[in-house]
PDB file of C-alpha atoms in Angstrom:
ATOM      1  CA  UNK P1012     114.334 124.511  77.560  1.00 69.00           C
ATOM      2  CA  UNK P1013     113.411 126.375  74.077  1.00 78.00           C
ATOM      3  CA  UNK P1014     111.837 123.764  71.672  1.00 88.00           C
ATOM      4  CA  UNK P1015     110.981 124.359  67.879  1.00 92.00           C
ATOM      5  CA  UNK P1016     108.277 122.639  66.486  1.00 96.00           C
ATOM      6  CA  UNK P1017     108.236 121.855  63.088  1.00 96.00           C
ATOM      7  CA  UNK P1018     106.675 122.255  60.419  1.00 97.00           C
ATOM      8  CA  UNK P1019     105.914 118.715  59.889  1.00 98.00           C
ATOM      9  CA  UNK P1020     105.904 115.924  62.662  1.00 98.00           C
ATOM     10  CA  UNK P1021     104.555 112.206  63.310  1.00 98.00           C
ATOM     11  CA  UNK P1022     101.094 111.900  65.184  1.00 98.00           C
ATOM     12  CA  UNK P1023      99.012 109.387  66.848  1.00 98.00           C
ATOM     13  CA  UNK P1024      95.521 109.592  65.368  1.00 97.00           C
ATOM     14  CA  UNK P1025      93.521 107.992  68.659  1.00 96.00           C
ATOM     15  CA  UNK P1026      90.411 107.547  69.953  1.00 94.00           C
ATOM     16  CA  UNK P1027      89.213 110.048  72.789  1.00 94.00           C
ATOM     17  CA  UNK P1028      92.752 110.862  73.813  1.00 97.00           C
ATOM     18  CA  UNK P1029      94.047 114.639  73.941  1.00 97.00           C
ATOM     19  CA  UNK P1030      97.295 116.146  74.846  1.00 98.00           C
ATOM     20  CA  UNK P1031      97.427 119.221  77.127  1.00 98.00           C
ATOM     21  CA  UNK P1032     100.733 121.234  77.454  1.00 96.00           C
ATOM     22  CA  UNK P1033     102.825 120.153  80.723  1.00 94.00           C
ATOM     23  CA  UNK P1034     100.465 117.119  80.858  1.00 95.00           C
ATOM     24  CA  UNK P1035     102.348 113.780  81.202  1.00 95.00           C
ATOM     25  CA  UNK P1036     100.879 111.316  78.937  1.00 96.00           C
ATOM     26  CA  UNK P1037     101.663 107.426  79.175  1.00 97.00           C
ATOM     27  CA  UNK P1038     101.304 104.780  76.202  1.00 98.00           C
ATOM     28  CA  UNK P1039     101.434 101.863  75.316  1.00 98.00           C
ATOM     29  CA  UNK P1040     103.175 101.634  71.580  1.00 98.00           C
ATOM     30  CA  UNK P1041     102.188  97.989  69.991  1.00 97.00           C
ATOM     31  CA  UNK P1042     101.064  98.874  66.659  1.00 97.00           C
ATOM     32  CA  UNK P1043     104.207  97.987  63.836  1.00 96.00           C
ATOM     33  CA  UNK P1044     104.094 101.653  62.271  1.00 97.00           C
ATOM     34  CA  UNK P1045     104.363 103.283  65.165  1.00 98.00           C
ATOM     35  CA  UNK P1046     107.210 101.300  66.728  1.00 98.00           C
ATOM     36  CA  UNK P1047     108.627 102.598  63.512  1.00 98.00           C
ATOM     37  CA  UNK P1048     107.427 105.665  64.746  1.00 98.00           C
ATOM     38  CA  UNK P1049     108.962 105.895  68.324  1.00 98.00           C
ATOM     39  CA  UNK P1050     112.245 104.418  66.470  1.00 98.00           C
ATOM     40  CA  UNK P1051     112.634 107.533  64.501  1.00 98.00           C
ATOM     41  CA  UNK P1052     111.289 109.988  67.163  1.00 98.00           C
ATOM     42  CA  UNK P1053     113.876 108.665  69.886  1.00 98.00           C
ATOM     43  CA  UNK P1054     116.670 108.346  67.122  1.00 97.00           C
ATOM     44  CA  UNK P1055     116.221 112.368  66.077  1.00 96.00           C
ATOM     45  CA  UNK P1056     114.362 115.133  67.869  1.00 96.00           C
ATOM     46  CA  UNK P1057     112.421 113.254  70.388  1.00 97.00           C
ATOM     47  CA  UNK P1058     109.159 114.509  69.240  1.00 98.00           C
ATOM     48  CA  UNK P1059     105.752 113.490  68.310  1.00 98.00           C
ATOM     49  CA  UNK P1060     101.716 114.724  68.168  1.00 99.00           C
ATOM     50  CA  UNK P1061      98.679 113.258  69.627  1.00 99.00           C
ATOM     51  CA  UNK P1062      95.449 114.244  68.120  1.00 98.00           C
ATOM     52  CA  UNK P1063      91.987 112.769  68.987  1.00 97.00           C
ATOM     53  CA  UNK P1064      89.940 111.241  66.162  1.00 96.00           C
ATOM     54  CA  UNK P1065      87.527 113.015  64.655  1.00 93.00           C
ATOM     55  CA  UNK P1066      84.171 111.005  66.055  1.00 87.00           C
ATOM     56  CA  UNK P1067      82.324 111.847  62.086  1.00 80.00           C
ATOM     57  CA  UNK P1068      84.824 110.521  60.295  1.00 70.00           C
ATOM     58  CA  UNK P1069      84.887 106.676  60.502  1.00 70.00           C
ATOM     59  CA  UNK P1070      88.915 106.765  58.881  1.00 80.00           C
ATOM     60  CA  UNK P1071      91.961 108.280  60.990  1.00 90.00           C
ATOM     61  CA  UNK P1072      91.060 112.170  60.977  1.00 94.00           C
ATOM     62  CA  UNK P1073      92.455 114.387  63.319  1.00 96.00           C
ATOM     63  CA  UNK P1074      90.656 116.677  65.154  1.00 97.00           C
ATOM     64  CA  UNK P1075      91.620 120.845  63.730  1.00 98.00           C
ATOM     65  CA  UNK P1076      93.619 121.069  67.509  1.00 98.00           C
ATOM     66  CA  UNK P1077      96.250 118.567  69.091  1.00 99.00           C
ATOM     67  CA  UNK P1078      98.780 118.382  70.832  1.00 98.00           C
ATOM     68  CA  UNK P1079     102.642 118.081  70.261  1.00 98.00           C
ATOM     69  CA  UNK P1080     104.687 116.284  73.038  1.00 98.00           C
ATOM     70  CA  UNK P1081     108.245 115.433  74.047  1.00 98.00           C
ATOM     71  CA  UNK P1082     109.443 111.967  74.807  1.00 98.00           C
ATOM     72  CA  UNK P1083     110.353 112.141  78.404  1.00 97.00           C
ATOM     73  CA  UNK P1084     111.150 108.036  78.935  1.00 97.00           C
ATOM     74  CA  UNK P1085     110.757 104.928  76.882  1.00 97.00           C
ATOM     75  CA  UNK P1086     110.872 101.556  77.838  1.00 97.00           C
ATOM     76  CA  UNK P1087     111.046  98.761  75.371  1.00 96.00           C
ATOM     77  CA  UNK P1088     109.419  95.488  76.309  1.00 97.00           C
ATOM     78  CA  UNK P1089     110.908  92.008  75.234  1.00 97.00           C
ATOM     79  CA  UNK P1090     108.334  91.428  72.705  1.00 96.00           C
ATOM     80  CA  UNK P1091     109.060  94.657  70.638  1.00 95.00           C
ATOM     81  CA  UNK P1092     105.855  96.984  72.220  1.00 96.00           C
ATOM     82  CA  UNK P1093     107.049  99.785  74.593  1.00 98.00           C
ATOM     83  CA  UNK P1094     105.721 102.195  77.184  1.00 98.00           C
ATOM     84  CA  UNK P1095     106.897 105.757  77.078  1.00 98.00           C
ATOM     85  CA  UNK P1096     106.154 108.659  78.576  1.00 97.00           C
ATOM     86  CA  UNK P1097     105.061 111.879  76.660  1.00 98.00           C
ATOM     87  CA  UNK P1098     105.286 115.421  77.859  1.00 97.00           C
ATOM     88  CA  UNK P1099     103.144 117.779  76.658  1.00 97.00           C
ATOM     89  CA  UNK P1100     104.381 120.893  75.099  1.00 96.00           C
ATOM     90  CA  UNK P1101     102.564 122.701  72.504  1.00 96.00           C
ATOM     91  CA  UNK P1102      98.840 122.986  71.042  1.00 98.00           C
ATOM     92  CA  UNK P1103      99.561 122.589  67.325  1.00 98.00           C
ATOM     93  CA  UNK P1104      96.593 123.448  64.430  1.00 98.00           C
ATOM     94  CA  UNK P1105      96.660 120.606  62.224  1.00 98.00           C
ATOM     95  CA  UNK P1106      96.816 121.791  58.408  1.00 98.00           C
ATOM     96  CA  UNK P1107      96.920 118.782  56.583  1.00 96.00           C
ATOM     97  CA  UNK P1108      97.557 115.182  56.846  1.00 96.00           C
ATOM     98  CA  UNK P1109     100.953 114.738  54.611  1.00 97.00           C
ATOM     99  CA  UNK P1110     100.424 111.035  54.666  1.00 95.00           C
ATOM    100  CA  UNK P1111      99.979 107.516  56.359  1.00 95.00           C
ATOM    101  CA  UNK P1112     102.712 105.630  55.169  1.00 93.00           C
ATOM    102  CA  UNK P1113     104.460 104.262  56.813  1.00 94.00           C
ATOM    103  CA  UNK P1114     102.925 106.606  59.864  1.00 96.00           C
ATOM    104  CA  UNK P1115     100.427 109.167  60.172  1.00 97.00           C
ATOM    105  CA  UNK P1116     102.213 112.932  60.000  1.00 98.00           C
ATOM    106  CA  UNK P1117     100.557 115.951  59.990  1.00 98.00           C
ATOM    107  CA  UNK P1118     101.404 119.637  59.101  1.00 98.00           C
ATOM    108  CA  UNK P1119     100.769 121.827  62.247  1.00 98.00           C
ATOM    109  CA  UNK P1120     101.154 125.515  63.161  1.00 98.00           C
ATOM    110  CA  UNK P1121     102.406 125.658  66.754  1.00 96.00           C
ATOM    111  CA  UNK P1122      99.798 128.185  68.826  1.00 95.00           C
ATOM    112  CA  UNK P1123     101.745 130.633  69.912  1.00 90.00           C
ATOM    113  CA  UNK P1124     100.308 131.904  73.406  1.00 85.00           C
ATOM    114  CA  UNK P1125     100.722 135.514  74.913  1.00 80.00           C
ATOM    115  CA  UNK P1126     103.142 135.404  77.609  1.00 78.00           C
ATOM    116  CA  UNK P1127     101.065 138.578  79.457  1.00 88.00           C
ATOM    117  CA  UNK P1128      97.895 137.342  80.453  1.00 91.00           C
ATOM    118  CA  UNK P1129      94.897 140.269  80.749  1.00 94.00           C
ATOM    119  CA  UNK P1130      93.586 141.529  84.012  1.00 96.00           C
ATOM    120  CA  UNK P1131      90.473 139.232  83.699  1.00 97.00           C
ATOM    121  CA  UNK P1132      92.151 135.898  83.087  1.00 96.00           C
ATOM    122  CA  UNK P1133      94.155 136.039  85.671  1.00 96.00           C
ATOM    123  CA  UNK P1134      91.383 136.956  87.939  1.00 97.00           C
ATOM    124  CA  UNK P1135      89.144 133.952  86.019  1.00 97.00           C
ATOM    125  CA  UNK P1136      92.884 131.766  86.990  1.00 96.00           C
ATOM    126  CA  UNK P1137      92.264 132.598  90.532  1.00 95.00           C
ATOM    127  CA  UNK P1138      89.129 131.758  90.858  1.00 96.00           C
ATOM    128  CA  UNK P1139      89.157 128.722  88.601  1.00 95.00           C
ATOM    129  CA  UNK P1140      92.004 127.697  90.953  1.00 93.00           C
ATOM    130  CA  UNK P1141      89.479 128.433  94.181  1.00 92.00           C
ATOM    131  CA  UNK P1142      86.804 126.398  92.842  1.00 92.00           C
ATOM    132  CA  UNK P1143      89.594 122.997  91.596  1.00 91.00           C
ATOM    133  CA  UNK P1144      91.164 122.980  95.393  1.00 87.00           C
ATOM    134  CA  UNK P1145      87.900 122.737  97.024  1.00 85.00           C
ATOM    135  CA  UNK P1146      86.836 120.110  95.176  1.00 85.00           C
ATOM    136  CA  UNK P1147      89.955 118.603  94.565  1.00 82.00           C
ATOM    137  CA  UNK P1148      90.211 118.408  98.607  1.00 78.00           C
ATOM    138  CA  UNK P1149      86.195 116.908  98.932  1.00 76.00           C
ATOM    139  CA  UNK P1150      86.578 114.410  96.374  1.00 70.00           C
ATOM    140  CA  UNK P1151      89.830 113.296  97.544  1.00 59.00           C
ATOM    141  CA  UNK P1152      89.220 109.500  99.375  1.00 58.00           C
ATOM    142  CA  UNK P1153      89.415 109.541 102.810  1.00 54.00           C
ATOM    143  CA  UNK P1154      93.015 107.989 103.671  1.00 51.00           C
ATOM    144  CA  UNK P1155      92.536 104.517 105.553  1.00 48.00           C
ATOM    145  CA  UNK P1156      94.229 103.356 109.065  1.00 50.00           C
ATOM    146  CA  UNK P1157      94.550  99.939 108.710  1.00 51.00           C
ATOM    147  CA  UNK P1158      97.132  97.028 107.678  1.00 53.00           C
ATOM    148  CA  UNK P1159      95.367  96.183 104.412  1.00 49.00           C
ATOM    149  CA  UNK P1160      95.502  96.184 100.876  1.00 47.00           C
ATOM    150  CA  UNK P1161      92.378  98.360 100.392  1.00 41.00           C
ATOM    151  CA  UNK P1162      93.607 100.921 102.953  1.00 42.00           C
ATOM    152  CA  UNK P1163      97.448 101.207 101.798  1.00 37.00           C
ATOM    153  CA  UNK P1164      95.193 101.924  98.242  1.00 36.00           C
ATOM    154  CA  UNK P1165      92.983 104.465 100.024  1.00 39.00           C
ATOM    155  CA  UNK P1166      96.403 105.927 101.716  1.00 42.00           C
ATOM    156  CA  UNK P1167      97.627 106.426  98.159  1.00 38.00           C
ATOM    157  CA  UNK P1168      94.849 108.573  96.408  1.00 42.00           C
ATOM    158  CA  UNK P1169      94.342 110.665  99.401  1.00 47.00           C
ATOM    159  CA  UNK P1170      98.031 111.388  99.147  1.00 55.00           C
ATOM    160  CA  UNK P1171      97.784 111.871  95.255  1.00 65.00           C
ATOM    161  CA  UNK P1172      94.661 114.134  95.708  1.00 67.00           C
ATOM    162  CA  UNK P1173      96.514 116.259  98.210  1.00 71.00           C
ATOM    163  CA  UNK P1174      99.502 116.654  96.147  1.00 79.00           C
ATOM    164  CA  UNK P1175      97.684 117.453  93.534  1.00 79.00           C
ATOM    165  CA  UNK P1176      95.784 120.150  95.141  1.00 75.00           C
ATOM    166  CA  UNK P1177      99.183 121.533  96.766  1.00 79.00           C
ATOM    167  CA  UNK P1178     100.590 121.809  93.125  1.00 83.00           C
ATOM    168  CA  UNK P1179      97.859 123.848  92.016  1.00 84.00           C
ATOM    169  CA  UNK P1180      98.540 126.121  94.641  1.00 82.00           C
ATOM    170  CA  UNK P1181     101.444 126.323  94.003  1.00 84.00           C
ATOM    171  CA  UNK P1182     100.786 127.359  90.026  1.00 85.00           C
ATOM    172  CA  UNK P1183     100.826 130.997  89.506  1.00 88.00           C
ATOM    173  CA  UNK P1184     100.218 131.336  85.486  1.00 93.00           C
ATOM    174  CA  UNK P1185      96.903 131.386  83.950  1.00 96.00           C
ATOM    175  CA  UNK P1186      98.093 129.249  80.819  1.00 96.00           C
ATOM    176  CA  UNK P1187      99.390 126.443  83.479  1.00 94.00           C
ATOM    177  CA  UNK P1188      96.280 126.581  85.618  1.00 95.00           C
ATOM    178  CA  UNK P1189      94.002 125.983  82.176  1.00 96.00           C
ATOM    179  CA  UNK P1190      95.796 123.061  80.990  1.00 96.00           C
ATOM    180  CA  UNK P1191      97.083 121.288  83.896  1.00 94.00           C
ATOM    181  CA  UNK P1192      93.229 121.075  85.365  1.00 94.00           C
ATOM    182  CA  UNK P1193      91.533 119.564  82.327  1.00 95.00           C
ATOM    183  CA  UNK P1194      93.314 115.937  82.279  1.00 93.00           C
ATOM    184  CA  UNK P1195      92.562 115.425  85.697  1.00 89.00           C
ATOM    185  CA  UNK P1196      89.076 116.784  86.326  1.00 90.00           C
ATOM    186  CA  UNK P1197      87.420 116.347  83.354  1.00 92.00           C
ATOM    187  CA  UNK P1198      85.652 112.272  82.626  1.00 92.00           C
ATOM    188  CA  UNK P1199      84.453 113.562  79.348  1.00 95.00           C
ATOM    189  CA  UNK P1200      87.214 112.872  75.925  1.00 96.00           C
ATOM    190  CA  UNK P1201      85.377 115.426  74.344  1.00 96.00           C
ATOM    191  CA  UNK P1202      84.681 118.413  76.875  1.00 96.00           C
ATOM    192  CA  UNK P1203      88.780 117.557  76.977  1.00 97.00           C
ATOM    193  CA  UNK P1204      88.946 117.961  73.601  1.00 98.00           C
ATOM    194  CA  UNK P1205      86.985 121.072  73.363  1.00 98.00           C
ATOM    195  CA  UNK P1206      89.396 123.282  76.014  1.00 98.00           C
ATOM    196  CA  UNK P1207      92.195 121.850  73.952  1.00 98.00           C
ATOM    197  CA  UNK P1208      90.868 123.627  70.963  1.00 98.00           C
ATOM    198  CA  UNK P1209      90.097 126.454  72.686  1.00 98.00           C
ATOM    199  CA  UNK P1210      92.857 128.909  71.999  1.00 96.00           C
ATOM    200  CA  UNK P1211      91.939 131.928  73.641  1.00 96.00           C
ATOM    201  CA  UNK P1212      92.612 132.002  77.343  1.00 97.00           C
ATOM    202  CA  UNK P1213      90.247 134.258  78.925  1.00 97.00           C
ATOM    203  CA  UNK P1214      87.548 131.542  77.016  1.00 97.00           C
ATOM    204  CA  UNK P1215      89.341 128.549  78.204  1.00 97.00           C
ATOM    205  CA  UNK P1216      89.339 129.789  81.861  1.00 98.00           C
ATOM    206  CA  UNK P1217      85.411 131.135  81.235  1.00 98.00           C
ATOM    207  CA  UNK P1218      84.404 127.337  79.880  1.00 97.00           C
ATOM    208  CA  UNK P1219      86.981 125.190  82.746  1.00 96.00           C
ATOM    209  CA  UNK P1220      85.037 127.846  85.259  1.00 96.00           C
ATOM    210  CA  UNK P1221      81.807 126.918  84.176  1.00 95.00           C
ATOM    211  CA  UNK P1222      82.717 123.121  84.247  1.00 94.00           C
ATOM    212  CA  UNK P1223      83.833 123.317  87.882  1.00 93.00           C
ATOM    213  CA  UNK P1224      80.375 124.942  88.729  1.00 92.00           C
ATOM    214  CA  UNK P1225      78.742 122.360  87.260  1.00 90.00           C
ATOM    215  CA  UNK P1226      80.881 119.341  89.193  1.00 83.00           C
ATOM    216  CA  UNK P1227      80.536 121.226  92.048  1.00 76.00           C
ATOM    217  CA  UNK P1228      76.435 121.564  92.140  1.00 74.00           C
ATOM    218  CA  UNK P1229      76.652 117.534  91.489  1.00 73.00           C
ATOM    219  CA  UNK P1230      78.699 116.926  94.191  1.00 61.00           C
ATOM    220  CA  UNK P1231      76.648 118.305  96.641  1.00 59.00           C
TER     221      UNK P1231
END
């Protein structure tokens, strides 16, 4: 499905929160301006930005990179609050801030990425992907035998793990293995942040390669 940003689109300003392309984001909408927000999103294109904070500003600055994502499902709760879920589709440059009122909107540039990737990132995708599924598979919890609660839990994340390691097998583009390992491997908001913003993708593979080095040293 062929989406067009514009020029020109709501955002959530948050704290340590970044939005990868193909991630699936939930949240929690309580705030008045942006129930106004989600009101207008769901009643035209279905779209809105997430940009993290900038952490030396102490007002609502976005950081120069975020993320633009499609409403995928929205539930609204009795009390007027609501719980979507937003998919990820396209690193955006922030230009400006156009305004707060009644919203924050920002003016973006969408990042246009090259569909052919080079010789070296796709060998740096193939080896970033080696590194993940190992320790995707060591870290995953050890599924439990018994009857109880804490071993229908354990059950669960050693399913989740695996499933998660059989989809990145199963991912064959360099820009897809880049983005869809940073939301789940990396703790840090703004190591996060930082791949976000990093546009070119023989870097972002180089940096997410160095990364899984460095988890996998402390997990031994």
């Amino acid at each position: 499905m062929a989406i067009e940003i514009p020029d020109n689109v709501p955002v959530m300003i948050l704290p340590e929160v970044s939005l990868f392309p193909g991630m699936m984001l939930p949240l929690f909408i309580f705030e008045p301006r942006y129930r106004q927000m989600l009101k207008e999103a769901l009643e035209g294109d279905r779209l809105f930005a997430v940009a993290m904070r900038s952490p030396d500003d102490s007002g609502e600055v976005p950081e120069p990179v975020a993320g633009v994502g499609l409403i995928r499902a929205s539930v609204e709760n009795d009390d007027g609050t609501s719980h979507l879920i937003l998919n990820g589709w396209s690193r955006v440059l922030v230009k400006r801030v156009s305004g707060y009122d009644p919203y924050p909107r920002i003016d973006v540039e969408p990042v246009v990425e090259n569909d052919e990737p080079s010789m070296k990132a796709i060998a740096l995708a193939t080896k970033v992907k080696e590194l993940a599924g190992d320790l995707i598979r060591r870290q995953a919890p050890k599924g439990g035998t018994g009857d109880d609660e804490a071993a229908y839990v354990s059950k669960m994340g050693s399913e989740s793990f695996n499933q998660f390691a059989d989809q990145l097998e199963a991912a064959d583009s360099p820009h897809l293995i880049s983005d869809m390992l940073p939301p789940a491997l990396v703790a840090d908001p703004r190591r996060k942040q930082e791949l976000l913003a990093t546009l070119d993708l023989e870097e972002r593979l180089e940096k997410l390669l160095g990364l899984l080095m460095e988890f996998g040293n402390q997990s031994n």
